[in-house]
Each structure stands twice: as structure tokens, then as C-alpha cells.
Amino acid sequence: MQAQPELKKDLVLIGGGHAHALVLREWGLRSLAGARLTLINPAPAAPYSGMLPGHVAGHYTREELDIDLVKLARFAGARLIIGHATAIDPKAQVISVDGGRRIGYDVASVDIGIHAQMPDISGFVEHASGVKPLDVYAARWQAFLAGVAAGETLAHVAVIGAGVAGVELALAMAYALQSNVDKQVHLIEAGGDITARARSARGPLRAAMRDLGVQLHANATAVRITAGDVELADGTRLNSRFTVGSAGAFAHGWLQQTALPLTPSGFILVDPALQVEGCPGLFAVGDCAEMVHNPRPKAGVFAVRAAPVLAHNLHASLTGGALRPFKPQQDYLKLISMGGKRALAEKWGLAMTLPGLWRWKDYIDRAFMKKFQNLPSKEPERSPKAR
């Protein structure tokens, strides 16, 4: 029997987001002979967003929050480059990494997430953190808690943005600080109320906020942040030694310097197969991508659901196979943490709080993380023949 010719192609994953983590796991199970896999990520671990509120509240350790990319890359037989991607040239098929390194690719995918920095607010860069990147925020939160415990700083915090993520974080921080009699937790919202998509979710969330002492400042705009307070447009000053921005999802600025097709907000435009429009062999997934044919909110569930389609399409691009479309669901179940070990479920505009919902969320989150902790046995390499 004549041996299959080797592909000798490079597949490069930019970013260790949820979809890419699942692609790495799939590659470790069923790698493709002749294809070299590379992962580029700023850190050797990637935090799982679903467990962030639980980590902030103190239910999970920092280690439980992280996907170990070193272990995962080793399992996948991939080389891991620790660094920030700074440019992509889709014509030359080259990725630039900080430090001047250039990585060529035959097929590549971008899964770099978003950030929540708010530089338009005076003092934000110097005195506040965006909730994303998650690893930066989580590290600063732990340092703040240590300072509070040591008596070096006051337990005064503020969250800008009262969407679901902002409410979850405010409740989690209030829960973590509940033993401090002088704690202050401020939730700042430009609109008139918390902005949970289901109206029926607002009552239970407001009740949880009252129970934990979270103060909602509605119709309020933060204009300046210092080391000790947040100033609102009406002149009000709110005490805060730890301020976090959760009022939006923003694309990473370096994408604007590329020739990639972007939305006006800077997100990468992709077609139904998750391929970057006009850039064969280049894909994007997760929060950094925008499916113009089927727009969806920025939520990790869509990245997770897209992973099998992405894995197939990366293989197909390497072997000349047919691409599959990604068909995201119209709605999804949202399990919202409420500070302590309680959760609210919301879908189709309906919300409920029931005993056991937090345990269910905890089970789902831990099951997802176990995919990367308890890695299964590998299967033989696939030949380069297209499936």
C-alpha cells in the first residue's frame, strides 16, 4: 500500500479561549499526521469565565479557575508560544508576536476574547480594572482582598455597569467582603435599572443585592476614578478602593492595525463557517468574532458550542475538505450566580430561583473543567486524507 503523503502544514491558534482549548483537546485525541500545531497565548493558563463570580466570592481557588495550557498543549503535541499576538497579515499568512517574532501559517484561528477597559473615563487606566482580561482582574482582586485582610485598605468597591456580569460581580464581591462591617459595594448604571434581559430576573437580583448590601446608583455616569473614589457626572463621589469596569465588551485595539475585515466596533467579521470574510484559511471564534449573518451576544456558551464546528473546519482547511456552518441556538440557559451558593436560571424571558440551582451550575462548570484536567487516552493520528 502506498503511504499517504505528508502534509507539512502549520496550524496556528491565536489565543487560549474556550473554543481553542476544546480544539486542542480534540487535536490531542485525533491529531493530523504531517500538520504542526502551535498555540500563541500571553500566559501559560487561561481562566474559565463561567467560574469567575464563584472565584471572586471565594467558592473556587485561583487554580480551579484556570485551564492549564502547558498541560493541554503537551497533550495535543503542540508548541506553546507565550506572548501577545500583535499583527496578522492574511496575505502573507504571517502572525507577529511581541518581541519581533513572526510565525507563518497555512491555517490559523483567532480566539483572543475581549477587554472591558474604559479609557474614556479619567483615571480608569491608573486606578481601575476591566473585568476582562479575566486573569488580570482575578489577580488584582486577590491582591485587594489580601490588603483588606491586612488592614492596609478599606473594603470599598465599585462596579461600573449593571448588566448580568456586573450584577454577578457586585454580588460576589459583597459576599466575599461580608465579614467587614465597613464594607461598601457600589453598582453604577447609566440606565434606570439593572439590565438583566428578563424582567422577571430583576426582582430576585435586586433582593440579593439588598441582602448583601449592594447599593445601586441608577441613571449615573462615572466620569473620574481616583485611588479612593469614583466621581459621578452629578458630582457625587462614591468610596472605592477597588473599581472594576463591566459596562461593555470591547475588541482588542491591535486588530484595528491589521487588514482583517472588522465591524465598526473592531470585531472580526466571519462567515457561517467561522472563516474570516475574504481570508481563506483564517478563522475567528468567540467574543472577538462577529457573525454578521447570525449575531449573538458576547457569551462563552457560543464559543463552546462553536468548538466542534471549528475543529472540523480547521481539519477540512488543511486537507481540502468541505467546511460546515455553525448554527448557534437562538437562546440559551443562563445560570446567574447570586453571591453565595445560590443561582438564578433564566431562559426565554423567564427566570426562577430554586434550591439546587447553584449546585447544578457548579456541576456543569466543574464538568467542563474536568475535560482539561482528566485528559483521555489518545487515538492514532489521522491521515491527511480529507474526510
PDB file of N, CA and C in Angstrom, residues 38-92:
ATOM      1  N   THR A  38       0.470  24.974  16.648  1.00  0.00           N
ATOM      2  CA  THR A  38       1.089  25.980  17.512  1.00  0.00           C
ATOM      3  C   THR A  38      -0.004  26.773  18.214  1.00  0.00           C
ATOM      4  N   LEU A  39       0.180  27.027  19.503  1.00  0.00           N
ATOM      5  CA  LEU A  39      -0.713  27.895  20.268  1.00  0.00           C
ATOM      6  C   LEU A  39       0.067  29.115  20.725  1.00  0.00           C
ATOM      7  N   ILE A  40      -0.488  30.301  20.481  1.00  0.00           N
ATOM      8  CA  ILE A  40       0.098  31.558  20.950  1.00  0.00           C
ATOM      9  C   ILE A  40      -0.836  32.143  22.001  1.00  0.00           C
ATOM     10  N   ASN A  41      -0.313  32.374  23.203  1.00  0.00           N
ATOM     11  CA  ASN A  41      -1.150  32.936  24.270  1.00  0.00           C
ATOM     12  C   ASN A  41      -0.268  33.741  25.218  1.00  0.00           C
ATOM     13  N   PRO A  42      -0.799  34.825  25.789  1.00  0.00           N
ATOM     14  CA  PRO A  42       0.037  35.652  26.661  1.00  0.00           C
ATOM     15  C   PRO A  42       0.485  34.980  27.949  1.00  0.00           C
ATOM     16  N   ALA A  43      -0.226  33.948  28.385  1.00  0.00           N
ATOM     17  CA  ALA A  43       0.074  33.310  29.669  1.00  0.00           C
ATOM     18  C   ALA A  43      -0.010  31.796  29.525  1.00  0.00           C
ATOM     19  N   PRO A  44       0.602  31.053  30.457  1.00  0.00           N
ATOM     20  CA  PRO A  44       0.556  29.586  30.374  1.00  0.00           C
ATOM     21  C   PRO A  44      -0.755  28.981  30.838  1.00  0.00           C
ATOM     22  N   ALA A  45      -1.706  29.813  31.244  1.00  0.00           N
ATOM     23  CA  ALA A  45      -3.022  29.327  31.663  1.00  0.00           C
ATOM     24  C   ALA A  45      -4.082  30.278  31.141  1.00  0.00           C
ATOM     25  N   ALA A  46      -5.304  29.770  31.021  1.00  0.00           N
ATOM     26  CA  ALA A  46      -6.431  30.584  30.561  1.00  0.00           C
ATOM     27  C   ALA A  46      -7.582  30.409  31.538  1.00  0.00           C
ATOM     28  N   PRO A  47      -8.118  31.493  32.099  1.00  0.00           N
ATOM     29  CA  PRO A  47      -9.207  31.359  33.067  1.00  0.00           C
ATOM     30  C   PRO A  47     -10.530  31.040  32.393  1.00  0.00           C
ATOM     31  N   TYR A  48     -11.354  30.275  33.083  1.00  0.00           N
ATOM     32  CA  TYR A  48     -12.689  29.916  32.597  1.00  0.00           C
ATOM     33  C   TYR A  48     -13.690  30.927  33.138  1.00  0.00           C
ATOM     34  N   SER A  49     -14.358  31.634  32.249  1.00  0.00           N
ATOM     35  CA  SER A  49     -15.222  32.743  32.652  1.00  0.00           C
ATOM     36  C   SER A  49     -16.415  32.296  33.490  1.00  0.00           C
ATOM     37  N   GLY A  50     -16.905  31.085  33.274  1.00  0.00           N
ATOM     38  CA  GLY A  50     -18.087  30.625  33.986  1.00  0.00           C
ATOM     39  C   GLY A  50     -17.900  30.531  35.491  1.00  0.00           C
ATOM     40  N   MET A  51     -16.644  30.374  35.935  1.00  0.00           N
ATOM     41  CA  MET A  51     -16.376  30.217  37.364  1.00  0.00           C
ATOM     42  C   MET A  51     -15.843  31.492  38.003  1.00  0.00           C
ATOM     43  N   LEU A  52     -15.736  32.579  37.221  1.00  0.00           N
ATOM     44  CA  LEU A  52     -15.168  33.807  37.777  1.00  0.00           C
ATOM     45  C   LEU A  52     -15.969  34.355  38.957  1.00  0.00           C
ATOM     46  N   PRO A  53     -17.316  34.503  38.855  1.00  0.00           N
ATOM     47  CA  PRO A  53     -18.039  35.017  40.025  1.00  0.00           C
ATOM     48  C   PRO A  53     -17.839  34.146  41.262  1.00  0.00           C
ATOM     49  N   GLY A  54     -17.800  32.827  41.069  1.00  0.00           N
ATOM     50  CA  GLY A  54     -17.571  31.928  42.195  1.00  0.00           C
ATOM     51  C   GLY A  54     -16.188  32.103  42.795  1.00  0.00           C
ATOM     52  N   HIS A  55     -15.202  32.374  41.946  1.00  0.00           N
ATOM     53  CA  HIS A  55     -13.847  32.636  42.445  1.00  0.00           C
ATOM     54  C   HIS A  55     -13.808  33.939  43.232  1.00  0.00           C
ATOM     55  N   VAL A  56     -14.442  34.977  42.689  1.00  0.00           N
ATOM     56  CA  VAL A  56     -14.468  36.277  43.366  1.00  0.00           C
ATOM     57  C   VAL A  56     -15.148  36.153  44.729  1.00  0.00           C
ATOM     58  N   ALA A  57     -16.220  35.363  44.789  1.00  0.00           N
ATOM     59  CA  ALA A  57     -16.948  35.176  46.050  1.00  0.00           C
ATOM     60  C   ALA A  57     -16.180  34.320  47.050  1.00  0.00           C
ATOM     61  N   GLY A  58     -15.200  33.559  46.571  1.00  0.00           N
ATOM     62  CA  GLY A  58     -14.420  32.699  47.450  1.00  0.00           C
ATOM     63  C   GLY A  58     -14.781  31.234  47.386  1.00  0.00           C
ATOM     64  N   HIS A  59     -15.633  30.846  46.446  1.00  0.00           N
ATOM     65  CA  HIS A  59     -16.047  29.444  46.337  1.00  0.00           C
ATOM     66  C   HIS A  59     -15.016  28.591  45.597  1.00  0.00           C
ATOM     67  N   TYR A  60     -14.198  29.211  44.753  1.00  0.00           N
ATOM     68  CA  TYR A  60     -13.188  28.489  43.976  1.00  0.00           C
ATOM     69  C   TYR A  60     -11.827  29.146  44.171  1.00  0.00           C
ATOM     70  N   THR A  61     -10.788  28.340  44.182  1.00  0.00           N
ATOM     71  CA  THR A  61      -9.433  28.872  44.244  1.00  0.00           C
ATOM     72  C   THR A  61      -9.024  29.388  42.871  1.00  0.00           C
ATOM     73  N   ARG A  62      -7.923  30.111  42.841  1.00  0.00           N
ATOM     74  CA  ARG A  62      -7.408  30.607  41.554  1.00  0.00           C
ATOM     75  C   ARG A  62      -7.041  29.447  40.644  1.00  0.00           C
ATOM     76  N   GLU A  63      -6.494  28.391  41.215  1.00  0.00           N
ATOM     77  CA  GLU A  63      -6.089  27.239  40.410  1.00  0.00           C
ATOM     78  C   GLU A  63      -7.299  26.548  39.782  1.00  0.00           C
ATOM     79  N   GLU A  64      -8.415  26.512  40.504  1.00  0.00           N
ATOM     80  CA  GLU A  64      -9.622  25.880  39.966  1.00  0.00           C
ATOM     81  C   GLU A  64     -10.203  26.670  38.803  1.00  0.00           C
ATOM     82  N   LEU A  65      -9.859  27.944  38.724  1.00  0.00           N
ATOM     83  CA  LEU A  65     -10.380  28.818  37.672  1.00  0.00           C
ATOM     84  C   LEU A  65      -9.657  28.630  36.345  1.00  0.00           C
ATOM     85  N   ASP A  66      -8.432  28.092  36.395  1.00  0.00           N
ATOM     86  CA  ASP A  66      -7.551  28.109  35.229  1.00  0.00           C
ATOM     87  C   ASP A  66      -7.539  26.805  34.439  1.00  0.00           C
ATOM     88  N   ILE A  67      -7.483  26.944  33.114  1.00  0.00           N
ATOM     89  CA  ILE A  67      -7.173  25.839  32.205  1.00  0.00           C
ATOM     90  C   ILE A  67      -5.665  25.856  31.988  1.00  0.00           C
ATOM     91  N   ASP A  68      -5.006  24.768  32.299  1.00  0.00           N
ATOM     92  CA  ASP A  68      -3.548  24.668  32.176  1.00  0.00           C
ATOM     93  C   ASP A  68      -3.193  24.454  30.706  1.00  0.00           C
ATOM     94  N   LEU A  69      -2.740  25.521  30.046  1.00  0.00           N
ATOM     95  CA  LEU A  69      -2.437  25.428  28.618  1.00  0.00           C
ATOM     96  C   LEU A  69      -1.138  24.679  28.353  1.00  0.00           C
ATOM     97  N   VAL A  70      -0.224  24.675  29.306  1.00  0.00           N
ATOM     98  CA  VAL A  70       1.015  23.913  29.129  1.00  0.00           C
ATOM     99  C   VAL A  70       0.686  22.424  29.059  1.00  0.00           C
ATOM    100  N   LYS A  71      -0.105  21.968  30.007  1.00  0.00           N
ATOM    101  CA  LYS A  71      -0.526  20.562  30.027  1.00  0.00           C
ATOM    102  C   LYS A  71      -1.338  20.225  28.782  1.00  0.00           C
ATOM    103  N   LEU A  72      -2.231  21.127  28.400  1.00  0.00           N
ATOM    104  CA  LEU A  72      -3.098  20.874  27.249  1.00  0.00           C
ATOM    105  C   LEU A  72      -2.299  20.865  25.954  1.00  0.00           C
ATOM    106  N   ALA A  73      -1.344  21.778  25.817  1.00  0.00           N
ATOM    107  CA  ALA A  73      -0.507  21.809  24.618  1.00  0.00           C
ATOM    108  C   ALA A  73       0.349  20.549  24.525  1.00  0.00           C
ATOM    109  N   ARG A  74       0.852  20.104  25.663  1.00  0.00           N
ATOM    110  CA  ARG A  74       1.648  18.874  25.665  1.00  0.00           C
ATOM    111  C   ARG A  74       0.787  17.692  25.228  1.00  0.00           C
ATOM    112  N   PHE A  75      -0.434  17.629  25.714  1.00  0.00           N
ATOM    113  CA  PHE A  75      -1.353  16.558  25.329  1.00  0.00           C
ATOM    114  C   PHE A  75      -1.641  16.601  23.833  1.00  0.00           C
ATOM    115  N   ALA A  76      -1.767  17.807  23.285  1.00  0.00           N
ATOM    116  CA  ALA A  76      -2.082  17.964  21.862  1.00  0.00           C
ATOM    117  C   ALA A  76      -0.854  17.835  20.971  1.00  0.00           C
ATOM    118  N   GLY A  77       0.334  17.761  21.567  1.00  0.00           N
ATOM    119  CA  GLY A  77       1.554  17.735  20.769  1.00  0.00           C
ATOM    120  C   GLY A  77       1.827  19.069  20.100  1.00  0.00           C
ATOM    121  N   ALA A  78       1.369  20.142  20.727  1.00  0.00           N
ATOM    122  CA  ALA A  78       1.508  21.480  20.150  1.00  0.00           C
ATOM    123  C   ALA A  78       2.671  22.219  20.796  1.00  0.00           C
ATOM    124  N   ARG A  79       3.282  23.110  20.036  1.00  0.00           N
ATOM    125  CA  ARG A  79       4.250  24.016  20.646  1.00  0.00           C
ATOM    126  C   ARG A  79       3.470  25.210  21.199  1.00  0.00           C
ATOM    127  N   LEU A  80       3.889  25.684  22.357  1.00  0.00           N
ATOM    128  CA  LEU A  80       3.220  26.796  23.023  1.00  0.00           C
ATOM    129  C   LEU A  80       4.158  27.989  23.038  1.00  0.00           C
ATOM    130  N   ILE A  81       3.712  29.080  22.458  1.00  0.00           N
ATOM    131  CA  ILE A  81       4.481  30.323  22.448  1.00  0.00           C
ATOM    132  C   ILE A  81       3.804  31.292  23.410  1.00  0.00           C
ATOM    133  N   ILE A  82       4.509  31.674  24.470  1.00  0.00           N
ATOM    134  CA  ILE A  82       3.963  32.619  25.442  1.00  0.00           C
ATOM    135  C   ILE A  82       4.253  34.032  24.945  1.00  0.00           C
ATOM    136  N   GLY A  83       3.220  34.731  24.558  1.00  0.00           N
ATOM    137  CA  GLY A  83       3.379  36.085  24.043  1.00  0.00           C
ATOM    138  C   GLY A  83       2.067  36.613  23.510  1.00  0.00           C
ATOM    139  N   HIS A  84       2.032  37.915  23.264  1.00  0.00           N
ATOM    140  CA  HIS A  84       0.851  38.556  22.692  1.00  0.00           C
ATOM    141  C   HIS A  84       0.991  38.624  21.176  1.00  0.00           C
ATOM    142  N   ALA A  85      -0.017  38.164  20.460  1.00  0.00           N
ATOM    143  CA  ALA A  85      -0.055  38.430  19.023  1.00  0.00           C
ATOM    144  C   ALA A  85      -0.250  39.928  18.840  1.00  0.00           C
ATOM    145  N   THR A  86       0.481  40.520  17.903  1.00  0.00           N
ATOM    146  CA  THR A  86       0.400  41.965  17.682  1.00  0.00           C
ATOM    147  C   THR A  86      -0.053  42.322  16.281  1.00  0.00           C
ATOM    148  N   ALA A  87      -0.036  41.355  15.363  1.00  0.00           N
ATOM    149  CA  ALA A  87      -0.471  41.630  13.990  1.00  0.00           C
ATOM    150  C   ALA A  87      -0.726  40.317  13.269  1.00  0.00           C
ATOM    151  N   ILE A  88      -1.617  40.372  12.293  1.00  0.00           N
ATOM    152  CA  ILE A  88      -1.867  39.248  11.390  1.00  0.00           C
ATOM    153  C   ILE A  88      -1.854  39.793   9.972  1.00  0.00           C
ATOM    154  N   ASP A  89      -1.049  39.186   9.109  1.00  0.00           N
ATOM    155  CA  ASP A  89      -1.032  39.544   7.690  1.00  0.00           C
ATOM    156  C   ASP A  89      -1.690  38.396   6.933  1.00  0.00           C
ATOM    157  N   PRO A  90      -2.968  38.532   6.561  1.00  0.00           N
ATOM    158  CA  PRO A  90      -3.664  37.406   5.934  1.00  0.00           C
ATOM    159  C   PRO A  90      -3.150  37.081   4.534  1.00  0.00           C
ATOM    160  N   LYS A  91      -2.533  38.043   3.862  1.00  0.00           N
ATOM    161  CA  LYS A  91      -1.990  37.767   2.526  1.00  0.00           C
ATOM    162  C   LYS A  91      -0.692  36.981   2.616  1.00  0.00           C
ATOM    163  N   ALA A  92       0.207  37.437   3.472  1.00  0.00           N
ATOM    164  CA  ALA A  92       1.477  36.731   3.641  1.00  0.00           C
ATOM    165  C   ALA A  92       1.327  35.512   4.538  1.00  0.00           C
TER     166      ALA A  92
END
